[in-house]
CSV table of C-alpha atoms in Angstrom, one decimal:
chain,number,residue,atom,x,y,z
U,758,GLY,CA,-9.6,6.7,-13.2
U,759,GLN,CA,-9.6,6.1,-10.1
U,760,ASN,CA,-10.3,8.3,-6.4
U,761,ILE,CA,-9.9,7.6,-2.8
U,762,ASP,CA,-10.8,9.6,-0.7
U,763,GLN,CA,-9.2,9.8,3.4
U,764,PRO,CA,-9.1,13.1,6.0
U,765,THR,CA,-5.8,13.2,5.9
U,766,GLU,CA,-4.7,13.8,9.7
U,767,MET,CA,-7.2,13.3,13.0
U,768,THR,CA,-6.6,13.2,16.9
U,769,ALA,CA,-8.8,11.3,19.5
U,770,THR,CA,-7.5,10.5,23.5
U,771,GLU,CA,-6.9,7.8,25.0
U,772,GLY,CA,-9.8,5.3,26.0
U,773,ALA,CA,-12.0,6.7,22.9
U,774,ILE,CA,-14.2,5.7,19.5
U,775,VAL,CA,-13.3,6.7,17.2
U,776,GLN,CA,-13.9,6.5,12.8
U,777,ILE,CA,-12.2,7.2,9.9
U,778,ASN,CA,-14.2,7.7,6.5
U,779,CYS,CA,-12.7,6.6,2.7
U,780,THR,CA,-15.3,7.5,0.1
U,781,TYR,CA,-14.0,6.1,-3.1
U,782,GLN,CA,-14.7,5.9,-6.7
U,783,THR,CA,-13.9,3.6,-9.4
U,784,SER,CA,-15.0,0.9,-12.0
U,785,GLY,CA,-14.4,-3.0,-11.4
U,786,PHE,CA,-14.8,-2.7,-7.5
U,787,ASN,CA,-13.6,-6.3,-6.1
U,788,GLY,CA,-13.4,-5.2,-2.5
U,789,LEU,CA,-11.6,-2.9,0.1
U,790,PHE,CA,-8.4,-3.5,2.3
U,791,TRP,CA,-7.8,-1.6,5.5
U,792,TYR,CA,-3.8,-1.7,6.9
U,793,GLN,CA,-2.4,0.4,9.2
U,794,GLN,CA,0.7,1.4,8.9
U,795,HIS,CA,3.2,2.9,11.8
U,796,ALA,CA,6.2,5.0,11.1
U,797,GLY,CA,8.9,3.5,9.4
U,798,GLU,CA,7.6,0.4,9.1
U,799,ALA,CA,5.5,-1.3,5.9
U,800,PRO,CA,1.6,-1.8,6.2
U,801,THR,CA,0.1,-4.1,8.1
U,802,PHE,CA,-3.6,-5.9,6.8
U,803,LEU,CA,-6.2,-4.7,9.4
U,804,SER,CA,-9.4,-6.1,7.6
U,805,TYR,CA,-11.4,-6.5,4.0
U,806,ASN,CA,-14.8,-5.8,3.4
U,807,VAL,CA,-16.2,-7.3,-0.4
U,808,LEU,CA,-20.8,-7.3,0.9
U,809,ASP,CA,-22.3,-4.8,2.8
U,810,GLY,CA,-22.2,-4.3,6.5
U,811,LEU,CA,-19.8,-4.3,9.2
U,812,GLU,CA,-17.0,-6.5,10.0
U,813,GLU,CA,-15.8,-6.7,13.6
U,814,LYS,CA,-12.1,-8.1,14.9
U,815,GLY,CA,-11.9,-7.1,17.9
U,816,ARG,CA,-11.5,-3.8,18.5
U,817,PHE,CA,-11.2,-2.5,15.5
U,818,SER,CA,-14.7,-2.6,13.0
U,819,SER,CA,-14.9,-1.9,9.4
U,820,PHE,CA,-18.0,-1.3,7.4
U,821,LEU,CA,-18.3,-1.2,3.3
U,822,SER,CA,-21.1,0.6,1.2
U,823,ARG,CA,-20.5,0.1,-2.0
U,824,SER,CA,-24.2,1.9,-3.5
U,825,LYS,CA,-22.7,4.4,-1.3
U,826,GLY,CA,-18.4,4.3,-2.6
U,827,TYR,CA,-18.1,4.4,1.6
U,828,SER,CA,-15.6,2.6,3.9
U,829,TYR,CA,-15.0,3.4,8.0
U,830,LEU,CA,-12.8,2.0,10.7
U,831,LEU,CA,-14.2,2.0,13.9
U,832,LEU,CA,-11.3,2.0,16.7
U,833,LYS,CA,-12.3,1.3,20.0
U,834,GLU,CA,-10.5,2.0,23.3
U,835,LEU,CA,-7.6,3.8,21.9
U,836,GLN,CA,-4.5,2.6,22.9
U,837,MET,CA,-1.7,5.0,22.3
U,838,LYS,CA,0.0,2.2,19.9
U,839,ASP,CA,-3.0,2.7,17.6
U,840,SER,CA,-1.4,5.8,16.2
U,841,ALA,CA,-0.2,5.1,13.3
U,842,SER,CA,-1.3,6.2,9.8
U,843,TYR,CA,-4.5,4.0,8.4
U,844,LEU,CA,-4.9,3.4,4.4
U,845,CYS,CA,-8.5,2.6,2.4
U,846,ALA,CA,-7.0,0.9,-0.6
U,847,VAL,CA,-10.1,-0.7,-3.1
U,848,LEU,CA,-9.2,-3.6,-4.9
U,849,ILE,CA,-10.3,-3.2,-8.3
U,850,MET,CA,-10.9,-5.5,-11.5
U,851,ASN,CA,-8.7,-5.8,-14.8
U,852,THR,CA,-9.0,-8.5,-17.7
U,853,GLY,CA,-8.3,-11.5,-15.8
U,854,PHE,CA,-5.8,-9.7,-13.1
U,855,GLN,CA,-6.5,-7.3,-9.5
U,856,LYS,CA,-5.1,-4.8,-8.4
U,857,LEU,CA,-4.5,-2.5,-5.6
U,858,VAL,CA,-5.0,1.1,-5.0
U,859,PHE,CA,-4.5,3.3,-1.4
U,860,GLY,CA,-6.2,6.4,-0.8
U,861,THR,CA,-4.0,9.2,1.0
U,862,GLY,CA,-3.8,7.1,4.3
U,863,THR,CA,-5.1,9.4,7.1
U,864,ARG,CA,-2.2,9.8,10.0
U,865,LEU,CA,-4.3,9.3,13.8
U,866,LEU,CA,-2.6,10.5,16.3
U,867,VAL,CA,-3.5,9.3,20.3
U,868,SER,CA,-3.1,11.7,23.0
U,869,PRO,CA,-3.7,10.1,27.0
E,806,GLU,CA,6.1,-18.0,6.6
E,807,ALA,CA,9.0,-15.9,5.9
E,808,GLY,CA,7.2,-12.9,4.5
E,809,VAL,CA,8.7,-9.9,1.5
E,810,ALA,CA,12.0,-9.2,1.7
E,811,GLN,CA,13.7,-6.3,0.2
E,812,SER,CA,17.0,-4.9,-0.1
E,813,PRO,CA,19.0,-2.5,0.5
E,814,ARG,CA,16.9,-0.5,3.8
E,815,TYR,CA,18.9,2.7,3.3
E,816,LYS,CA,20.3,3.8,0.7
E,817,ILE,CA,21.3,7.8,-0.5
E,818,ILE,CA,22.3,8.7,-4.0
E,819,GLU,CA,23.2,11.1,-5.9
E,820,LYS,CA,20.6,12.7,-8.4
E,821,ARG,CA,22.2,11.3,-12.3
E,822,GLN,CA,23.5,8.5,-10.3
E,823,SER,CA,21.3,5.3,-11.1
E,824,VAL,CA,20.3,2.8,-8.1
E,825,ALA,CA,18.1,-0.4,-7.7
E,826,PHE,CA,16.1,-1.9,-5.3
E,827,TRP,CA,15.3,-5.7,-5.0
E,828,CYS,CA,12.8,-7.8,-3.9
E,829,ASN,CA,12.1,-11.8,-2.7
E,830,PRO,CA,8.6,-12.1,-2.7
E,831,ILE,CA,6.1,-14.8,-0.3
E,832,SER,CA,7.0,-18.0,-2.0
E,833,GLY,CA,4.5,-19.4,-5.2
E,834,HIS,CA,2.3,-15.6,-4.4
E,835,ALA,CA,1.7,-14.6,-8.4
E,836,THR,CA,1.0,-11.1,-8.2
E,837,LEU,CA,4.4,-9.0,-7.1
E,838,TYR,CA,3.7,-5.1,-6.8
E,839,TRP,CA,5.9,-2.2,-6.4
E,840,TYR,CA,5.0,0.9,-5.0
E,841,GLN,CA,6.1,4.6,-4.4
E,842,GLN,CA,5.2,5.8,-0.9
E,843,ILE,CA,6.3,10.1,-0.8
E,844,LEU,CA,6.5,11.0,3.2
E,845,GLY,CA,3.1,12.4,4.1
E,846,GLN,CA,1.3,9.6,1.3
E,847,GLY,CA,-0.7,7.0,0.7
E,848,PRO,CA,1.7,4.0,-1.4
E,849,LYS,CA,1.1,4.8,-4.9
E,850,LEU,CA,1.3,1.8,-8.0
E,851,LEU,CA,4.5,1.7,-10.1
E,852,ILE,CA,4.4,-1.7,-11.9
E,853,GLN,CA,2.2,-5.5,-11.4
E,854,PHE,CA,3.3,-8.4,-12.4
E,855,GLN,CA,1.6,-11.4,-12.6
E,856,ASN,CA,4.4,-14.6,-12.6
E,857,ASN,CA,6.9,-12.6,-14.9
E,858,GLY,CA,4.1,-10.7,-16.8
E,859,VAL,CA,3.4,-7.0,-16.3
E,860,VAL,CA,0.1,-6.5,-16.2
E,861,ASP,CA,-0.1,-3.0,-15.2
E,862,ASP,CA,3.1,0.0,-15.3
E,863,SER,CA,-0.1,2.7,-16.9
E,864,GLN,CA,2.3,4.6,-13.5
E,865,LEU,CA,5.1,3.9,-14.0
E,866,PRO,CA,7.9,6.7,-15.0
E,867,LYS,CA,9.6,4.7,-18.2
E,868,ASP,CA,12.4,7.4,-19.4
E,869,ARG,CA,14.0,6.5,-16.2
E,870,PHE,CA,12.0,3.5,-14.2
E,871,SER,CA,12.5,-0.2,-15.3
E,872,ALA,CA,11.8,-3.7,-13.2
E,873,GLU,CA,11.8,-6.7,-14.2
E,874,ARG,CA,10.9,-10.3,-12.3
E,875,LEU,CA,13.2,-13.4,-13.7
E,876,LYS,CA,11.1,-16.8,-13.5
E,877,GLY,CA,8.4,-14.8,-11.8
E,878,VAL,CA,9.9,-14.8,-8.6
E,879,ASP,CA,12.3,-12.5,-7.4
E,880,SER,CA,12.3,-8.6,-8.8
E,881,THR,CA,14.3,-5.8,-8.9
E,882,LEU,CA,13.4,-2.3,-10.0
E,883,LYS,CA,15.9,0.4,-11.4
E,884,ILE,CA,15.5,3.8,-11.4
E,885,GLN,CA,18.1,5.1,-14.2
E,886,PRO,CA,19.0,8.5,-14.1
E,887,ALA,CA,17.7,9.1,-10.3
E,888,LYS,CA,15.4,13.2,-9.5
E,889,LEU,CA,15.5,15.0,-6.1
E,890,GLU,CA,11.6,14.2,-6.9
E,891,ASP,CA,12.1,10.4,-6.7
E,892,SER,CA,13.6,10.6,-3.2
E,893,ALA,CA,10.8,8.5,-0.9
E,894,VAL,CA,9.6,4.5,0.8
E,895,TYR,CA,9.7,2.0,-2.3
E,896,LEU,CA,7.2,-1.0,-1.0
E,897,CYS,CA,7.4,-4.6,-2.3
E,898,ALA,CA,4.2,-6.3,-1.8
E,899,SER,CA,2.9,-9.9,-2.2
E,900,SER,CA,0.0,-11.3,-3.1
E,901,PRO,CA,-1.5,-15.0,-3.9
E,902,THR,CA,-3.6,-15.4,-6.9
E,903,LEU,CA,-6.6,-16.3,-5.3
E,904,MET,CA,-9.4,-13.4,-5.4
E,905,GLY,CA,-9.8,-11.3,-2.2
E,906,THR,CA,-6.3,-11.8,-0.7
E,907,GLU,CA,-4.7,-9.1,0.9
E,908,ALA,CA,-1.0,-7.8,-0.3
E,909,PHE,CA,1.7,-8.2,2.0
E,910,PHE,CA,4.3,-5.6,2.3
E,911,GLY,CA,8.1,-5.7,2.9
E,912,GLN,CA,9.5,-3.1,4.9
E,913,GLY,CA,11.1,-1.1,2.2
E,914,THR,CA,13.8,1.1,0.7
E,915,ARG,CA,14.1,4.0,2.2
E,916,LEU,CA,16.0,6.3,-1.0
E,917,THR,CA,16.9,9.7,-0.6
E,918,VAL,CA,18.1,11.9,-3.9
E,919,VAL,CA,20.3,14.8,-2.8
């Protein structure tokens, strides 16, 4: 089976830095995605990591350690519009196909 | 490029009624997913198609849920009969076959069962 854990909720202040952690236990791991989801909207892609290390994309960075089953999403210079849910999703390889399994999501509240 | 289209956006039905949702994925995407997202939770995979074949339906409540993807393009998800606990957003997503590419999501259908 798969187990993907994230904190339920986090709060931070505008302009600050926040780190959202994700731990996973899966077989057939083939990469990890982070998605952002504003209330009432569809998830949108933020990042994809398949190798160990840090991927930076503007204010957002994502890190992966495959040996530890651990990833984090780092958000810098927080803005009010960053208030959203952040979903960690693991790509799992099965015979002949891959499937995308989500964690429970972390709701981030950014205050002025 | 057109995104993933879903309809309807909202649906309210009484328990024990039936309901169907429609999804049109991005053109050329072989993989199609249906997810159920209950308020405050992450999306839960219900069923996954590769072209017009089912590759994973392990979490689909088959006594009441069914899905099909005719000709490997559009898909419909049906619930019959609906229960109160089926109230959720039903998200359709598609991705190309290429390994490691992200899934693109539709706006979802918000179902309320009363």
